[in-house]
Amino acid sequence: MLFDTYPFSLPPLPYPYEALEPYLDAETLHYHHDKHFKSYVDGLNQALKPYCGLQGLTLRQLLSAGNGGYGWASPGQLPPCAAKAILRNGGGVYNHFLYFQGLAPKGTARGPEGKLLQWICRAYGSVEQFQQAFTQCAMEVFGSGWTVLGLLPNGALRIFRLKNQETLVCAKIRPLLMVDLWEHAYYLKYKNLRKEYLENLWHVLSFPVL
Ligand code: MN3
């Protein structure tokens, strides 16, 4: 997905809809993946359709917005609303791809290991303290957005809050753990109880092996 180019297609969910029960329910996963995620894929294709010059770029390249957000096109070449549509939808595709890839059924979801475990303990004291800090950060996201554990180019770990479908691509920060805080990610099951969603999510969040 990250190295694909136009036309983008919806990657399959890497596990059955019911695989994350009871922490994430099948109905939420069905709507979240098949409707919400798909709408970003469709929106990105729609936004790129008139711009042949951008159709050879990968998702990462499209999101690598170096110069004032439009590194790949001067404002004269592309109307700002078109650039915005590409960044918003492309961000939605990128963030959702990583979110669904980062979840796994309980028992197969990996805790932090090796280098990552050492770095987490060095930065936060323990895995439990890291989880508390991450949850706290996620509770402070106002409106729709994401919380991300990112690996900085200098090797440091940091927890980020992102608004809407912002990404960390142009900052060259590698996302290690992504949590969707849009209400569609949890409202069917958890209603207004974001904290309960976050606490239960730790059972199915899988850390990468670095
Ligand atoms: Mn979502």
PDB file of C-alpha atoms and ligand atoms in Angstrom:
ATOM      1  CA  MET A   1       0.000   0.000   0.000  1.00  0.00           C
ATOM      2  CA  LEU A   2       2.671   2.512   1.051  1.00  0.00           C
ATOM      3  CA  PHE A   3       4.554   2.024  -2.229  1.00  0.00           C
ATOM      4  CA  ASP A   4       1.488   1.692  -4.468  1.00  0.00           C
ATOM      5  CA  THR A   5       0.565   4.344  -7.015  1.00  0.00           C
ATOM      6  CA  TYR A   6      -2.697   5.477  -8.642  1.00  0.00           C
ATOM      7  CA  PRO A   7      -5.207   3.889  -8.869  1.00  0.00           C
ATOM      8  CA  PHE A   8      -5.101   2.850  -5.213  1.00  0.00           C
ATOM      9  CA  SER A   9      -7.199  -0.067  -4.017  1.00  0.00           C
ATOM     10  CA  LEU A  10      -8.539  -0.946  -0.583  1.00  0.00           C
ATOM     11  CA  PRO A  11      -6.177  -3.434   1.097  1.00  0.00           C
ATOM     12  CA  PRO A  12      -8.031  -6.382   2.657  1.00  0.00           C
ATOM     13  CA  LEU A  13      -8.494  -6.431   6.432  1.00  0.00           C
ATOM     14  CA  PRO A  14      -5.629  -8.675   7.648  1.00  0.00           C
ATOM     15  CA  TYR A  15      -7.975 -10.742   9.922  1.00  0.00           C
ATOM     16  CA  PRO A  16     -11.683 -11.649  10.017  1.00  0.00           C
ATOM     17  CA  TYR A  17     -14.116  -8.943  11.192  1.00  0.00           C
ATOM     18  CA  GLU A  18     -14.850 -10.784  14.444  1.00  0.00           C
ATOM     19  CA  ALA A  19     -11.174 -11.562  15.218  1.00  0.00           C
ATOM     20  CA  LEU A  20     -10.748  -8.641  17.639  1.00  0.00           C
ATOM     21  CA  GLU A  21     -13.889  -9.349  19.706  1.00  0.00           C
ATOM     22  CA  PRO A  22     -14.721  -8.494  22.422  1.00  0.00           C
ATOM     23  CA  TYR A  23     -12.348  -5.506  22.375  1.00  0.00           C
ATOM     24  CA  LEU A  24     -13.355  -4.268  18.929  1.00  0.00           C
ATOM     25  CA  ASP A  25     -16.647  -5.560  17.572  1.00  0.00           C
ATOM     26  CA  ALA A  26     -17.251  -6.970  14.102  1.00  0.00           C
ATOM     27  CA  GLU A  27     -19.831  -4.319  13.168  1.00  0.00           C
ATOM     28  CA  THR A  28     -17.412  -1.475  13.939  1.00  0.00           C
ATOM     29  CA  LEU A  29     -14.628  -3.162  11.964  1.00  0.00           C
ATOM     30  CA  HIS A  30     -16.944  -3.783   9.041  1.00  0.00           C
ATOM     31  CA  TYR A  31     -18.032  -0.138   8.806  1.00  0.00           C
ATOM     32  CA  HIS A  32     -14.609   1.240   9.659  1.00  0.00           C
ATOM     33  CA  HIS A  33     -12.706  -0.796   7.075  1.00  0.00           C
ATOM     34  CA  ASP A  34     -15.245  -1.342   4.292  1.00  0.00           C
ATOM     35  CA  LYS A  35     -16.899   2.092   4.399  1.00  0.00           C
ATOM     36  CA  HIS A  36     -14.675   4.699   6.095  1.00  0.00           C
ATOM     37  CA  PHE A  37     -11.281   3.422   4.918  1.00  0.00           C
ATOM     38  CA  LYS A  38     -12.697   2.755   1.438  1.00  0.00           C
ATOM     39  CA  SER A  39     -14.063   6.301   1.200  1.00  0.00           C
ATOM     40  CA  TYR A  40     -10.516   7.653   1.633  1.00  0.00           C
ATOM     41  CA  VAL A  41      -9.179   5.311  -1.063  1.00  0.00           C
ATOM     42  CA  ASP A  42     -11.977   6.353  -3.432  1.00  0.00           C
ATOM     43  CA  GLY A  43     -11.507  10.030  -2.508  1.00  0.00           C
ATOM     44  CA  LEU A  44      -7.778   9.865  -3.212  1.00  0.00           C
ATOM     45  CA  ASN A  45      -8.340   8.253  -6.625  1.00  0.00           C
ATOM     46  CA  GLN A  46     -10.988  10.835  -7.452  1.00  0.00           C
ATOM     47  CA  ALA A  47      -8.669  13.689  -6.423  1.00  0.00           C
ATOM     48  CA  LEU A  48      -5.767  12.336  -8.506  1.00  0.00           C
ATOM     49  CA  LYS A  49      -7.842  11.523 -11.576  1.00  0.00           C
ATOM     50  CA  PRO A  50      -7.334  14.865 -13.401  1.00  0.00           C
ATOM     51  CA  TYR A  51      -3.591  15.068 -12.583  1.00  0.00           C
ATOM     52  CA  CYS A  52      -1.579  12.638 -14.736  1.00  0.00           C
ATOM     53  CA  GLY A  53       1.646  14.154 -13.413  1.00  0.00           C
ATOM     54  CA  LEU A  54       0.886  12.939  -9.892  1.00  0.00           C
ATOM     55  CA  GLN A  55      -0.369   9.477 -10.785  1.00  0.00           C
ATOM     56  CA  GLY A  56       3.099   7.917 -10.757  1.00  0.00           C
ATOM     57  CA  LEU A  57       3.803   9.041  -7.181  1.00  0.00           C
ATOM     58  CA  THR A  58       3.588   6.638  -4.238  1.00  0.00           C
ATOM     59  CA  LEU A  59       1.417   7.383  -1.244  1.00  0.00           C
ATOM     60  CA  ARG A  60       4.506   8.427   0.732  1.00  0.00           C
ATOM     61  CA  GLN A  61       5.630  10.750  -2.062  1.00  0.00           C
ATOM     62  CA  LEU A  62       2.182  12.332  -2.269  1.00  0.00           C
ATOM     63  CA  LEU A  63       2.260  12.944   1.477  1.00  0.00           C
ATOM     64  CA  SER A  64       5.872  14.166   1.545  1.00  0.00           C
ATOM     65  CA  ALA A  65       4.717  17.724   1.547  1.00  0.00           C
ATOM     66  CA  GLY A  66       8.018  19.520   1.966  1.00  0.00           C
ATOM     67  CA  ASN A  67       7.347  23.018   0.702  1.00  0.00           C
ATOM     68  CA  GLY A  68       4.456  24.569   2.539  1.00  0.00           C
ATOM     69  CA  GLY A  69       2.406  21.443   2.128  1.00  0.00           C
ATOM     70  CA  TYR A  70       2.688  21.147  -1.635  1.00  0.00           C
ATOM     71  CA  GLY A  71       6.180  19.850  -2.242  1.00  0.00           C
ATOM     72  CA  TRP A  72       5.195  18.042  -5.429  1.00  0.00           C
ATOM     73  CA  ALA A  73       3.396  20.870  -7.219  1.00  0.00           C
ATOM     74  CA  SER A  74       3.638  24.584  -7.327  1.00  0.00           C
ATOM     75  CA  PRO A  75       0.422  26.371  -6.396  1.00  0.00           C
ATOM     76  CA  GLY A  76       0.148  27.551  -9.988  1.00  0.00           C
ATOM     77  CA  GLN A  77      -0.046  23.990 -11.253  1.00  0.00           C
ATOM     78  CA  LEU A  78      -2.635  22.715  -8.853  1.00  0.00           C
ATOM     79  CA  PRO A  79      -5.627  24.482  -7.308  1.00  0.00           C
ATOM     80  CA  PRO A  80      -5.278  24.562  -3.482  1.00  0.00           C
ATOM     81  CA  CYS A  81      -8.575  22.665  -3.093  1.00  0.00           C
ATOM     82  CA  ALA A  82      -7.175  19.810  -5.210  1.00  0.00           C
ATOM     83  CA  ALA A  83      -3.983  19.687  -3.143  1.00  0.00           C
ATOM     84  CA  LYS A  84      -6.070  19.669   0.041  1.00  0.00           C
ATOM     85  CA  ALA A  85      -8.221  16.797  -1.238  1.00  0.00           C
ATOM     86  CA  ILE A  86      -5.107  14.765  -2.067  1.00  0.00           C
ATOM     87  CA  LEU A  87      -3.509  15.395   1.331  1.00  0.00           C
ATOM     88  CA  ARG A  88      -6.706  14.743   3.315  1.00  0.00           C
ATOM     89  CA  ASN A  89      -7.668  11.569   1.498  1.00  0.00           C
ATOM     90  CA  GLY A  90      -4.080  10.367   1.179  1.00  0.00           C
ATOM     91  CA  GLY A  91      -3.601  10.944   4.911  1.00  0.00           C
ATOM     92  CA  GLY A  92      -6.751   8.938   5.615  1.00  0.00           C
ATOM     93  CA  VAL A  93      -5.473   6.066   3.487  1.00  0.00           C
ATOM     94  CA  TYR A  94      -2.027   6.117   5.125  1.00  0.00           C
ATOM     95  CA  ASN A  95      -3.307   6.365   8.712  1.00  0.00           C
ATOM     96  CA  HIS A  96      -6.004   3.694   8.316  1.00  0.00           C
ATOM     97  CA  PHE A  97      -3.625   1.291   6.587  1.00  0.00           C
ATOM     98  CA  LEU A  98      -1.222   1.503   9.540  1.00  0.00           C
ATOM     99  CA  TYR A  99      -4.030   1.312  12.133  1.00  0.00           C
ATOM    100  CA  PHE A 100      -5.530  -1.904  10.731  1.00  0.00           C
ATOM    101  CA  GLN A 101      -2.073  -3.425  10.180  1.00  0.00           C
ATOM    102  CA  GLY A 102      -1.185  -2.629  13.785  1.00  0.00           C
ATOM    103  CA  LEU A 103      -4.076  -4.599  15.272  1.00  0.00           C
ATOM    104  CA  ALA A 104      -4.062  -8.361  15.801  1.00  0.00           C
ATOM    105  CA  PRO A 105      -6.225 -10.911  17.609  1.00  0.00           C
ATOM    106  CA  LYS A 106      -5.485 -11.274  21.325  1.00  0.00           C
ATOM    107  CA  GLY A 107      -2.737 -13.851  21.739  1.00  0.00           C
ATOM    108  CA  THR A 108      -1.062 -12.912  18.478  1.00  0.00           C
ATOM    109  CA  ALA A 109      -0.770  -9.160  19.189  1.00  0.00           C
ATOM    110  CA  ARG A 110       2.886  -8.544  20.068  1.00  0.00           C
ATOM    111  CA  GLY A 111       4.070  -6.530  23.042  1.00  0.00           C
ATOM    112  CA  PRO A 112       7.207  -4.407  22.630  1.00  0.00           C
ATOM    113  CA  GLU A 113      10.343  -6.535  22.337  1.00  0.00           C
ATOM    114  CA  GLY A 114      14.106  -6.085  22.006  1.00  0.00           C
ATOM    115  CA  LYS A 115      15.306  -2.600  21.107  1.00  0.00           C
ATOM    116  CA  LEU A 116      11.818  -1.104  21.195  1.00  0.00           C
ATOM    117  CA  LEU A 117      11.199  -2.455  24.702  1.00  0.00           C
ATOM    118  CA  GLN A 118      14.505  -0.941  25.866  1.00  0.00           C
ATOM    119  CA  TRP A 119      13.685   2.426  24.313  1.00  0.00           C
ATOM    120  CA  ILE A 120      10.187   2.477  25.838  1.00  0.00           C
ATOM    121  CA  CYS A 121      11.571   1.639  29.279  1.00  0.00           C
ATOM    122  CA  ARG A 122      14.278   4.274  28.921  1.00  0.00           C
ATOM    123  CA  ALA A 123      11.823   6.976  27.824  1.00  0.00           C
ATOM    124  CA  TYR A 124       8.819   6.152  30.026  1.00  0.00           C
ATOM    125  CA  GLY A 125      10.128   3.954  32.883  1.00  0.00           C
ATOM    126  CA  SER A 126       8.057   0.862  32.024  1.00  0.00           C
ATOM    127  CA  VAL A 127       5.580  -0.440  29.439  1.00  0.00           C
ATOM    128  CA  GLU A 128       2.755   0.274  31.869  1.00  0.00           C
ATOM    129  CA  GLN A 129       3.867   3.877  32.319  1.00  0.00           C
ATOM    130  CA  PHE A 130       4.157   4.250  28.563  1.00  0.00           C
ATOM    131  CA  GLN A 131       0.587   2.946  28.157  1.00  0.00           C
ATOM    132  CA  GLN A 132      -0.614   5.478  30.724  1.00  0.00           C
ATOM    133  CA  ALA A 133       1.152   8.322  28.934  1.00  0.00           C
ATOM    134  CA  PHE A 134      -0.221   7.196  25.562  1.00  0.00           C
ATOM    135  CA  THR A 135      -3.784   6.892  26.912  1.00  0.00           C
ATOM    136  CA  GLN A 136      -3.491  10.299  28.573  1.00  0.00           C
ATOM    137  CA  CYS A 137      -2.356  11.836  25.289  1.00  0.00           C
ATOM    138  CA  ALA A 138      -5.224  10.120  23.445  1.00  0.00           C
ATOM    139  CA  MET A 139      -7.760  11.429  25.972  1.00  0.00           C
ATOM    140  CA  GLU A 140      -6.550  14.962  25.244  1.00  0.00           C
ATOM    141  CA  VAL A 141      -7.255  14.758  21.504  1.00  0.00           C
ATOM    142  CA  PHE A 142     -10.026  17.296  20.985  1.00  0.00           C
ATOM    143  CA  GLY A 143     -12.346  16.518  18.101  1.00  0.00           C
ATOM    144  CA  SER A 144     -11.316  13.966  15.474  1.00  0.00           C
ATOM    145  CA  GLY A 145      -7.759  12.744  15.199  1.00  0.00           C
ATOM    146  CA  TRP A 146      -5.120  10.202  16.087  1.00  0.00           C
ATOM    147  CA  THR A 147      -2.521   9.379  18.708  1.00  0.00           C
ATOM    148  CA  VAL A 148       0.741   7.973  17.417  1.00  0.00           C
ATOM    149  CA  LEU A 149       3.906   6.614  18.954  1.00  0.00           C
ATOM    150  CA  GLY A 150       6.579   7.889  16.593  1.00  0.00           C
ATOM    151  CA  LEU A 151      10.262   7.125  16.138  1.00  0.00           C
ATOM    152  CA  LEU A 152      12.183  10.324  15.369  1.00  0.00           C
ATOM    153  CA  PRO A 153      15.108  10.399  12.905  1.00  0.00           C
ATOM    154  CA  ASN A 154      17.479  10.785  15.910  1.00  0.00           C
ATOM    155  CA  GLY A 155      16.185   7.547  17.468  1.00  0.00           C
ATOM    156  CA  ALA A 156      14.010   9.152  20.166  1.00  0.00           C
ATOM    157  CA  LEU A 157      10.430   8.049  20.854  1.00  0.00           C
ATOM    158  CA  ARG A 158       7.612  10.556  21.138  1.00  0.00           C
ATOM    159  CA  ILE A 159       3.828  10.419  21.417  1.00  0.00           C
ATOM    160  CA  PHE A 160       2.020  12.669  18.939  1.00  0.00           C
ATOM    161  CA  ARG A 161      -1.522  13.963  18.617  1.00  0.00           C
ATOM    162  CA  LEU A 162      -2.694  14.454  15.029  1.00  0.00           C
ATOM    163  CA  LYS A 163      -5.782  16.362  13.901  1.00  0.00           C
ATOM    164  CA  ASN A 164      -8.170  14.878  11.337  1.00  0.00           C
ATOM    165  CA  GLN A 165      -5.980  13.035   8.782  1.00  0.00           C
ATOM    166  CA  GLU A 166      -2.646  14.735   9.353  1.00  0.00           C
ATOM    167  CA  THR A 167       0.357  12.437   9.055  1.00  0.00           C
ATOM    168  CA  LEU A 168       3.982  12.386  10.198  1.00  0.00           C
ATOM    169  CA  VAL A 169       5.348  11.583   6.739  1.00  0.00           C
ATOM    170  CA  CYS A 170       6.851  14.992   5.951  1.00  0.00           C
ATOM    171  CA  ALA A 171       8.507  15.136   9.382  1.00  0.00           C
ATOM    172  CA  LYS A 172      10.241  11.819   8.531  1.00  0.00           C
ATOM    173  CA  ILE A 173       8.860  10.261  11.717  1.00  0.00           C
ATOM    174  CA  ARG A 174       8.162   6.539  11.627  1.00  0.00           C
ATOM    175  CA  PRO A 175       4.787   5.657  13.180  1.00  0.00           C
ATOM    176  CA  LEU A 176       5.114   2.604  15.435  1.00  0.00           C
ATOM    177  CA  LEU A 177       1.653   2.549  16.974  1.00  0.00           C
ATOM    178  CA  MET A 178      -1.440   4.335  15.674  1.00  0.00           C
ATOM    179  CA  VAL A 179      -4.775   4.766  17.403  1.00  0.00           C
ATOM    180  CA  ASP A 180      -7.800   6.159  15.600  1.00  0.00           C
ATOM    181  CA  LEU A 181      -9.726   8.594  17.808  1.00  0.00           C
ATOM    182  CA  TRP A 182     -12.450   9.516  15.352  1.00  0.00           C
ATOM    183  CA  GLU A 183     -15.739   8.516  16.950  1.00  0.00           C
ATOM    184  CA  HIS A 184     -16.457   6.039  14.128  1.00  0.00           C
ATOM    185  CA  ALA A 185     -13.576   3.929  15.489  1.00  0.00           C
ATOM    186  CA  TYR A 186     -15.407   3.139  18.728  1.00  0.00           C
ATOM    187  CA  TYR A 187     -18.835   4.747  19.032  1.00  0.00           C
ATOM    188  CA  LEU A 188     -20.975   1.739  18.000  1.00  0.00           C
ATOM    189  CA  LYS A 189     -19.643  -0.285  20.925  1.00  0.00           C
ATOM    190  CA  TYR A 190     -18.269   2.201  23.431  1.00  0.00           C
ATOM    191  CA  LYS A 191     -20.519   5.223  22.778  1.00  0.00           C
ATOM    192  CA  ASN A 192     -18.925   8.203  24.584  1.00  0.00           C
ATOM    193  CA  LEU A 193     -16.506   6.042  26.608  1.00  0.00           C
ATOM    194  CA  ARG A 194     -13.266   6.766  24.766  1.00  0.00           C
ATOM    195  CA  LYS A 195     -11.176   5.718  27.755  1.00  0.00           C
ATOM    196  CA  GLU A 196     -12.752   2.250  27.820  1.00  0.00           C
ATOM    197  CA  TYR A 197     -12.015   1.855  24.092  1.00  0.00           C
ATOM    198  CA  LEU A 198      -8.390   2.835  24.735  1.00  0.00           C
ATOM    199  CA  GLU A 199      -7.975   0.505  27.705  1.00  0.00           C
ATOM    200  CA  ASN A 200      -9.425  -2.457  25.802  1.00  0.00           C
ATOM    201  CA  LEU A 201      -7.398  -1.695  22.705  1.00  0.00           C
ATOM    202  CA  TRP A 202      -4.147  -2.671  24.446  1.00  0.00           C
ATOM    203  CA  HIS A 203      -5.275  -6.343  24.168  1.00  0.00           C
ATOM    204  CA  VAL A 204      -5.193  -6.142  20.355  1.00  0.00           C
ATOM    205  CA  LEU A 205      -2.549  -3.481  19.598  1.00  0.00           C
ATOM    206  CA  SER A 206       0.556  -5.057  18.127  1.00  0.00           C
ATOM    207  CA  PHE A 207       4.006  -3.444  18.345  1.00  0.00           C
ATOM    208  CA  PRO A 208       6.348  -3.740  15.357  1.00  0.00           C
ATOM    209  CA  VAL A 209       9.629  -5.628  15.560  1.00  0.00           C
ATOM    210  CA  LEU A 210      12.443  -3.162  14.901  1.00  0.00           C
TER     211      LEU A 210
HETATM  212 MN   MN3 B   1     -11.055   5.861  11.086  1.00  0.00          MN
END
